[in-house]
Amino acid sequence: MEDTDYRQALAEARKQAANKQPNEREENHMLMEIVCGDVLVAEQYTRQQENEWEIAELARELLRHAHTLKQRGHALDTLHAAALRMAEVIQRHPRLQLELLQFAKDLSQPAYCDDETATEICTQIGYLKQNISLADEGRLQDIEPSRNMLRRDPVEWTAQWEEVIDEANRKVAEQLADIPKGMGFCHAYWHKLASVLHDDYGIAWSSPAALNPRVMFD
């Protein structure tokens, strides 16, 4: 069964929210529609492996409206869940992921956030803060790799990377648009991404295949 296309619903929610609402209650409803739509579209892009360079902007939009709704005390449990779900799908944006998790942490309440979840959020925040700080200090060699995950190039923790990676991924997707996404596509994608990062942004980047030579990537 094909996924429902949530983009149209999100676009409609944005259009309605752009108009002045007659009261705060209706405005809150429309802003929450956008917040939930941002999550659903981001998750859809992740499942379909398309337009993933748009997810970071969806996360930023979510946070803008979520802060407004938080100040109004509106649907805090839903905001908490939305921030956590967005943090799950945001890729290669450690600072943005940190902002989402901190927002969720601030909303953690026993009624909808058990002790295990709260502890996991704090652990993730600590890990992100440590590695971001090391990257900001230029100490890439000291960055702690994530547990139970493939090795990644530590340059992915830098602010420079985070500023350009979405545009770089969009360029690569456009250049490889006519290539079938079958066996070996990831290698072609990573090769092209490394070239774009180097040539357009001056970033030297090693792919997961280069850093994990014993792992078979399809």
PDB file of C-alpha atoms in Angstrom:
ATOM      1  CA  MET A   1       0.000   0.000   0.000  1.00  0.00           C
ATOM      2  CA  GLU A   2       1.371   3.396  -0.974  1.00  0.00           C
ATOM      3  CA  ASP A   3       1.944   6.050   1.640  1.00  0.00           C
ATOM      4  CA  THR A   4      -0.571   8.837   1.915  1.00  0.00           C
ATOM      5  CA  ASP A   5       0.971  12.016   0.542  1.00  0.00           C
ATOM      6  CA  TYR A   6       0.972  14.305   3.564  1.00  0.00           C
ATOM      7  CA  ARG A   7       2.545  17.206   1.687  1.00  0.00           C
ATOM      8  CA  GLN A   8      -0.747  18.498   0.330  1.00  0.00           C
ATOM      9  CA  ALA A   9      -2.329  18.496   3.786  1.00  0.00           C
ATOM     10  CA  LEU A  10       0.693  20.318   5.210  1.00  0.00           C
ATOM     11  CA  ALA A  11       0.537  22.924   2.454  1.00  0.00           C
ATOM     12  CA  GLU A  12      -3.152  23.509   3.193  1.00  0.00           C
ATOM     13  CA  ALA A  13      -2.472  23.842   6.925  1.00  0.00           C
ATOM     14  CA  ARG A  14       0.224  26.430   6.221  1.00  0.00           C
ATOM     15  CA  LYS A  15      -2.144  28.369   3.976  1.00  0.00           C
ATOM     16  CA  GLN A  16      -4.858  28.479   6.614  1.00  0.00           C
ATOM     17  CA  ALA A  17      -2.437  29.410   9.395  1.00  0.00           C
ATOM     18  CA  ALA A  18      -1.138  32.311   7.311  1.00  0.00           C
ATOM     19  CA  ASN A  19      -4.551  33.942   7.628  1.00  0.00           C
ATOM     20  CA  LYS A  20      -5.373  35.641  10.904  1.00  0.00           C
ATOM     21  CA  GLN A  21      -7.545  33.379  13.005  1.00  0.00           C
ATOM     22  CA  PRO A  22     -10.550  34.841  14.844  1.00  0.00           C
ATOM     23  CA  ASN A  23      -9.331  33.456  18.156  1.00  0.00           C
ATOM     24  CA  GLU A  24      -6.322  31.829  19.779  1.00  0.00           C
ATOM     25  CA  ARG A  25      -7.991  28.440  20.038  1.00  0.00           C
ATOM     26  CA  GLU A  26      -8.401  28.117  16.274  1.00  0.00           C
ATOM     27  CA  GLU A  27      -4.893  29.422  15.688  1.00  0.00           C
ATOM     28  CA  ASN A  28      -3.509  26.830  18.089  1.00  0.00           C
ATOM     29  CA  HIS A  29      -5.335  24.126  16.173  1.00  0.00           C
ATOM     30  CA  MET A  30      -3.835  25.235  12.861  1.00  0.00           C
ATOM     31  CA  LEU A  31      -0.315  25.506  14.269  1.00  0.00           C
ATOM     32  CA  MET A  32      -0.636  22.003  15.690  1.00  0.00           C
ATOM     33  CA  GLU A  33      -1.750  20.783  12.264  1.00  0.00           C
ATOM     34  CA  ILE A  34       1.508  22.147  10.852  1.00  0.00           C
ATOM     35  CA  VAL A  35       3.604  20.598  13.628  1.00  0.00           C
ATOM     36  CA  CYS A  36       2.060  17.175  13.059  1.00  0.00           C
ATOM     37  CA  GLY A  37       2.295  17.608   9.296  1.00  0.00           C
ATOM     38  CA  ASP A  38       5.995  18.409   9.546  1.00  0.00           C
ATOM     39  CA  VAL A  39       6.574  15.119  11.367  1.00  0.00           C
ATOM     40  CA  LEU A  40       4.484  13.044   8.966  1.00  0.00           C
ATOM     41  CA  VAL A  41       6.137  14.500   5.863  1.00  0.00           C
ATOM     42  CA  ALA A  42       9.621  14.044   7.353  1.00  0.00           C
ATOM     43  CA  GLU A  43       8.879  10.420   8.205  1.00  0.00           C
ATOM     44  CA  GLN A  44       7.465   9.863   4.726  1.00  0.00           C
ATOM     45  CA  TYR A  45      10.586  11.282   3.097  1.00  0.00           C
ATOM     46  CA  THR A  46      12.707   8.995   5.277  1.00  0.00           C
ATOM     47  CA  ARG A  47      10.718   5.870   4.364  1.00  0.00           C
ATOM     48  CA  GLN A  48      10.769   6.691   0.675  1.00  0.00           C
ATOM     49  CA  GLN A  49      14.372   7.944   0.743  1.00  0.00           C
ATOM     50  CA  GLU A  50      13.478  11.071  -1.176  1.00  0.00           C
ATOM     51  CA  ASN A  51      13.738  14.811  -0.584  1.00  0.00           C
ATOM     52  CA  GLU A  52      15.569  14.111   2.674  1.00  0.00           C
ATOM     53  CA  TRP A  53      17.373  17.450   2.320  1.00  0.00           C
ATOM     54  CA  GLU A  54      14.036  19.120   3.126  1.00  0.00           C
ATOM     55  CA  ILE A  55      13.691  17.466   6.545  1.00  0.00           C
ATOM     56  CA  ALA A  56      15.876  19.964   8.403  1.00  0.00           C
ATOM     57  CA  GLU A  57      13.659  22.860   7.329  1.00  0.00           C
ATOM     58  CA  LEU A  58      10.589  20.885   8.393  1.00  0.00           C
ATOM     59  CA  ALA A  59      12.216  20.452  11.807  1.00  0.00           C
ATOM     60  CA  ARG A  60      12.905  24.181  12.068  1.00  0.00           C
ATOM     61  CA  GLU A  61       9.304  24.970  11.179  1.00  0.00           C
ATOM     62  CA  LEU A  62       8.129  22.490  13.803  1.00  0.00           C
ATOM     63  CA  LEU A  63      10.256  24.146  16.464  1.00  0.00           C
ATOM     64  CA  ARG A  64       9.047  27.655  15.588  1.00  0.00           C
ATOM     65  CA  HIS A  65       5.406  26.739  16.028  1.00  0.00           C
ATOM     66  CA  ALA A  66       6.039  24.337  18.904  1.00  0.00           C
ATOM     67  CA  HIS A  67       7.658  27.099  20.963  1.00  0.00           C
ATOM     68  CA  THR A  68       4.586  29.271  20.423  1.00  0.00           C
ATOM     69  CA  LEU A  69       2.257  26.462  21.455  1.00  0.00           C
ATOM     70  CA  LYS A  70       4.418  25.613  24.455  1.00  0.00           C
ATOM     71  CA  GLN A  71       4.180  29.197  25.709  1.00  0.00           C
ATOM     72  CA  ARG A  72       0.417  28.908  25.463  1.00  0.00           C
ATOM     73  CA  GLY A  73       0.403  25.554  27.275  1.00  0.00           C
ATOM     74  CA  HIS A  74      -1.332  23.887  24.325  1.00  0.00           C
ATOM     75  CA  ALA A  75      -1.164  20.076  23.842  1.00  0.00           C
ATOM     76  CA  LEU A  76       2.201  19.692  25.547  1.00  0.00           C
ATOM     77  CA  ASP A  77       2.105  15.897  25.339  1.00  0.00           C
ATOM     78  CA  THR A  78       1.668  16.039  21.559  1.00  0.00           C
ATOM     79  CA  LEU A  79       4.482  18.578  21.220  1.00  0.00           C
ATOM     80  CA  HIS A  80       6.742  16.306  23.273  1.00  0.00           C
ATOM     81  CA  ALA A  81       5.996  13.322  21.034  1.00  0.00           C
ATOM     82  CA  ALA A  82       6.384  15.364  17.841  1.00  0.00           C
ATOM     83  CA  ALA A  83       9.821  16.651  18.851  1.00  0.00           C
ATOM     84  CA  LEU A  84      11.026  13.137  19.670  1.00  0.00           C
ATOM     85  CA  ARG A  85       9.737  11.707  16.400  1.00  0.00           C
ATOM     86  CA  MET A  86      11.394  14.476  14.406  1.00  0.00           C
ATOM     87  CA  ALA A  87      14.656  13.930  16.294  1.00  0.00           C
ATOM     88  CA  GLU A  88      14.536  10.292  15.178  1.00  0.00           C
ATOM     89  CA  VAL A  89      14.493  11.125  11.467  1.00  0.00           C
ATOM     90  CA  ILE A  90      16.726  14.191  11.334  1.00  0.00           C
ATOM     91  CA  GLN A  91      19.999  13.121   9.730  1.00  0.00           C
ATOM     92  CA  ARG A  92      23.448  14.723   9.796  1.00  0.00           C
ATOM     93  CA  HIS A  93      22.203  17.731  11.761  1.00  0.00           C
ATOM     94  CA  PRO A  94      23.522  17.229  15.309  1.00  0.00           C
ATOM     95  CA  ARG A  95      22.797  20.787  16.449  1.00  0.00           C
ATOM     96  CA  LEU A  96      19.238  20.666  15.196  1.00  0.00           C
ATOM     97  CA  GLN A  97      18.735  17.229  16.715  1.00  0.00           C
ATOM     98  CA  LEU A  98      20.037  18.598  20.008  1.00  0.00           C
ATOM     99  CA  GLU A  99      17.536  21.464  19.875  1.00  0.00           C
ATOM    100  CA  LEU A 100      14.682  19.023  19.302  1.00  0.00           C
ATOM    101  CA  LEU A 101      15.750  16.796  22.184  1.00  0.00           C
ATOM    102  CA  GLN A 102      16.200  19.728  24.547  1.00  0.00           C
ATOM    103  CA  PHE A 103      12.719  20.932  23.646  1.00  0.00           C
ATOM    104  CA  ALA A 104      11.337  17.459  24.403  1.00  0.00           C
ATOM    105  CA  LYS A 105      13.288  17.297  27.656  1.00  0.00           C
ATOM    106  CA  ASP A 106      11.805  20.588  28.824  1.00  0.00           C
ATOM    107  CA  LEU A 107       8.339  19.116  28.280  1.00  0.00           C
ATOM    108  CA  SER A 108       9.006  15.740  29.897  1.00  0.00           C
ATOM    109  CA  GLN A 109       6.279  14.946  32.394  1.00  0.00           C
ATOM    110  CA  PRO A 110       5.555  11.606  34.135  1.00  0.00           C
ATOM    111  CA  ALA A 111       2.097  11.514  32.545  1.00  0.00           C
ATOM    112  CA  TYR A 112       3.538  10.969  29.048  1.00  0.00           C
ATOM    113  CA  CYS A 113       7.288  10.428  29.515  1.00  0.00           C
ATOM    114  CA  ASP A 114       8.399   7.465  31.623  1.00  0.00           C
ATOM    115  CA  ASP A 115      11.707   7.357  33.476  1.00  0.00           C
ATOM    116  CA  GLU A 116      13.396   5.205  30.826  1.00  0.00           C
ATOM    117  CA  THR A 117      12.506   7.628  28.039  1.00  0.00           C
ATOM    118  CA  ALA A 118      13.578  10.636  30.106  1.00  0.00           C
ATOM    119  CA  THR A 119      16.917   8.980  30.868  1.00  0.00           C
ATOM    120  CA  GLU A 120      17.484   8.136  27.207  1.00  0.00           C
ATOM    121  CA  ILE A 121      16.763  11.736  26.190  1.00  0.00           C
ATOM    122  CA  CYS A 122      19.305  13.034  28.719  1.00  0.00           C
ATOM    123  CA  THR A 123      21.892  10.495  27.531  1.00  0.00           C
ATOM    124  CA  GLN A 124      21.447  11.544  23.906  1.00  0.00           C
ATOM    125  CA  ILE A 125      21.667  15.218  24.836  1.00  0.00           C
ATOM    126  CA  GLY A 126      24.911  14.645  26.719  1.00  0.00           C
ATOM    127  CA  TYR A 127      26.414  12.727  23.802  1.00  0.00           C
ATOM    128  CA  LEU A 128      25.437  15.392  21.281  1.00  0.00           C
ATOM    129  CA  LYS A 129      26.667  18.270  23.442  1.00  0.00           C
ATOM    130  CA  GLN A 130      30.043  16.627  23.986  1.00  0.00           C
ATOM    131  CA  ASN A 131      30.725  15.922  20.324  1.00  0.00           C
ATOM    132  CA  ILE A 132      29.422  19.284  19.128  1.00  0.00           C
ATOM    133  CA  SER A 133      31.716  21.015  21.617  1.00  0.00           C
ATOM    134  CA  LEU A 134      34.691  18.981  20.404  1.00  0.00           C
ATOM    135  CA  ALA A 135      33.857  19.806  16.784  1.00  0.00           C
ATOM    136  CA  ASP A 136      33.554  23.507  17.582  1.00  0.00           C
ATOM    137  CA  GLU A 137      37.000  23.354  19.201  1.00  0.00           C
ATOM    138  CA  GLY A 138      38.462  21.649  16.127  1.00  0.00           C
ATOM    139  CA  ARG A 139      39.161  18.426  18.033  1.00  0.00           C
ATOM    140  CA  LEU A 140      37.626  16.072  15.480  1.00  0.00           C
ATOM    141  CA  GLN A 141      40.015  13.286  16.428  1.00  0.00           C
ATOM    142  CA  ASP A 142      38.519  13.204  19.941  1.00  0.00           C
ATOM    143  CA  ILE A 143      34.898  12.840  18.862  1.00  0.00           C
ATOM    144  CA  GLU A 144      33.249   9.786  20.372  1.00  0.00           C
ATOM    145  CA  PRO A 145      31.707   7.448  17.785  1.00  0.00           C
ATOM    146  CA  SER A 146      28.123   6.439  18.325  1.00  0.00           C
ATOM    147  CA  ARG A 147      27.596   3.049  19.921  1.00  0.00           C
ATOM    148  CA  ASN A 148      26.326   0.189  17.766  1.00  0.00           C
ATOM    149  CA  MET A 149      26.639   2.252  14.610  1.00  0.00           C
ATOM    150  CA  LEU A 150      28.937   2.366  11.614  1.00  0.00           C
ATOM    151  CA  ARG A 151      31.888   4.702  11.718  1.00  0.00           C
ATOM    152  CA  ARG A 152      31.177   8.146  10.291  1.00  0.00           C
ATOM    153  CA  ASP A 153      33.520  10.917   9.272  1.00  0.00           C
ATOM    154  CA  PRO A 154      33.804  13.294  12.264  1.00  0.00           C
ATOM    155  CA  VAL A 155      33.546  16.266   9.897  1.00  0.00           C
ATOM    156  CA  GLU A 156      29.805  15.558  10.026  1.00  0.00           C
ATOM    157  CA  TRP A 157      29.783  17.127  13.500  1.00  0.00           C
ATOM    158  CA  THR A 158      31.032  20.510  12.291  1.00  0.00           C
ATOM    159  CA  ALA A 159      28.853  23.582  11.862  1.00  0.00           C
ATOM    160  CA  GLN A 160      30.173  23.987   8.314  1.00  0.00           C
ATOM    161  CA  TRP A 161      28.893  20.525   7.394  1.00  0.00           C
ATOM    162  CA  GLU A 162      25.504  21.196   8.917  1.00  0.00           C
ATOM    163  CA  GLU A 163      25.176  24.445   6.965  1.00  0.00           C
ATOM    164  CA  VAL A 164      25.778  22.881   3.536  1.00  0.00           C
ATOM    165  CA  ILE A 165      24.828  19.200   3.655  1.00  0.00           C
ATOM    166  CA  ASP A 166      21.205  19.666   2.586  1.00  0.00           C
ATOM    167  CA  GLU A 167      22.147  21.733  -0.442  1.00  0.00           C
ATOM    168  CA  ALA A 168      24.900  19.244  -1.288  1.00  0.00           C
ATOM    169  CA  ASN A 169      22.507  16.296  -1.082  1.00  0.00           C
ATOM    170  CA  ARG A 170      20.009  18.109  -3.292  1.00  0.00           C
ATOM    171  CA  LYS A 171      22.700  18.693  -5.920  1.00  0.00           C
ATOM    172  CA  VAL A 172      23.737  15.036  -5.841  1.00  0.00           C
ATOM    173  CA  ALA A 173      20.144  13.830  -6.158  1.00  0.00           C
ATOM    174  CA  GLU A 174      19.649  16.050  -9.204  1.00  0.00           C
ATOM    175  CA  GLN A 175      22.854  14.805 -10.829  1.00  0.00           C
ATOM    176  CA  LEU A 176      21.951  11.142 -10.229  1.00  0.00           C
ATOM    177  CA  ALA A 177      18.236  11.464 -10.984  1.00  0.00           C
ATOM    178  CA  ASP A 178      18.433   9.158 -14.017  1.00  0.00           C
ATOM    179  CA  ILE A 179      20.344   6.376 -12.246  1.00  0.00           C
ATOM    180  CA  PRO A 180      18.191   3.479 -10.906  1.00  0.00           C
ATOM    181  CA  LYS A 181      18.318   3.114  -7.130  1.00  0.00           C
ATOM    182  CA  GLY A 182      19.389  -0.512  -7.247  1.00  0.00           C
ATOM    183  CA  MET A 183      22.418  -2.452  -6.067  1.00  0.00           C
ATOM    184  CA  GLY A 184      25.462  -0.247  -5.747  1.00  0.00           C
ATOM    185  CA  PHE A 185      23.564   3.042  -5.879  1.00  0.00           C
ATOM    186  CA  CYS A 186      24.800   4.088  -2.434  1.00  0.00           C
ATOM    187  CA  HIS A 187      28.406   3.889  -3.651  1.00  0.00           C
ATOM    188  CA  ALA A 188      27.639   6.101  -6.638  1.00  0.00           C
ATOM    189  CA  TYR A 189      25.808   8.518  -4.357  1.00  0.00           C
ATOM    190  CA  TRP A 190      28.643   8.715  -1.826  1.00  0.00           C
ATOM    191  CA  HIS A 191      31.240   9.166  -4.562  1.00  0.00           C
ATOM    192  CA  LYS A 192      29.288  12.053  -6.050  1.00  0.00           C
ATOM    193  CA  LEU A 193      28.615  13.560  -2.615  1.00  0.00           C
ATOM    194  CA  ALA A 194      32.313  13.515  -1.755  1.00  0.00           C
ATOM    195  CA  SER A 195      33.044  15.331  -5.020  1.00  0.00           C
ATOM    196  CA  VAL A 196      30.356  17.973  -4.458  1.00  0.00           C
ATOM    197  CA  LEU A 197      31.463  18.594  -0.874  1.00  0.00           C
ATOM    198  CA  HIS A 198      35.087  18.978  -1.949  1.00  0.00           C
ATOM    199  CA  ASP A 199      34.573  20.992  -5.129  1.00  0.00           C
ATOM    200  CA  ASP A 200      31.723  23.273  -4.032  1.00  0.00           C
ATOM    201  CA  TYR A 201      32.335  23.681  -0.305  1.00  0.00           C
ATOM    202  CA  GLY A 202      35.953  22.751   0.363  1.00  0.00           C
ATOM    203  CA  ILE A 203      35.010  19.890   2.698  1.00  0.00           C
ATOM    204  CA  ALA A 204      37.026  16.674   2.668  1.00  0.00           C
ATOM    205  CA  TRP A 205      34.693  13.797   3.529  1.00  0.00           C
ATOM    206  CA  SER A 206      35.140  10.026   3.704  1.00  0.00           C
ATOM    207  CA  SER A 207      32.138   7.828   2.968  1.00  0.00           C
ATOM    208  CA  PRO A 208      30.807   5.051   5.238  1.00  0.00           C
ATOM    209  CA  ALA A 209      32.209   2.529   2.754  1.00  0.00           C
ATOM    210  CA  ALA A 210      35.700   4.001   3.084  1.00  0.00           C
ATOM    211  CA  LEU A 211      35.512   4.065   6.885  1.00  0.00           C
ATOM    212  CA  ASN A 212      33.969   0.589   7.230  1.00  0.00           C
ATOM    213  CA  PRO A 213      35.869  -1.543   4.690  1.00  0.00           C
ATOM    214  CA  ARG A 214      34.624  -4.853   6.110  1.00  0.00           C
ATOM    215  CA  VAL A 215      30.968  -3.917   5.750  1.00  0.00           C
ATOM    216  CA  MET A 216      29.068  -4.815   2.589  1.00  0.00           C
ATOM    217  CA  PHE A 217      26.861  -1.974   1.353  1.00  0.00           C
ATOM    218  CA  ASP A 218      24.264  -2.677  -1.334  1.00  0.00           C
TER     219      ASP A 218
END
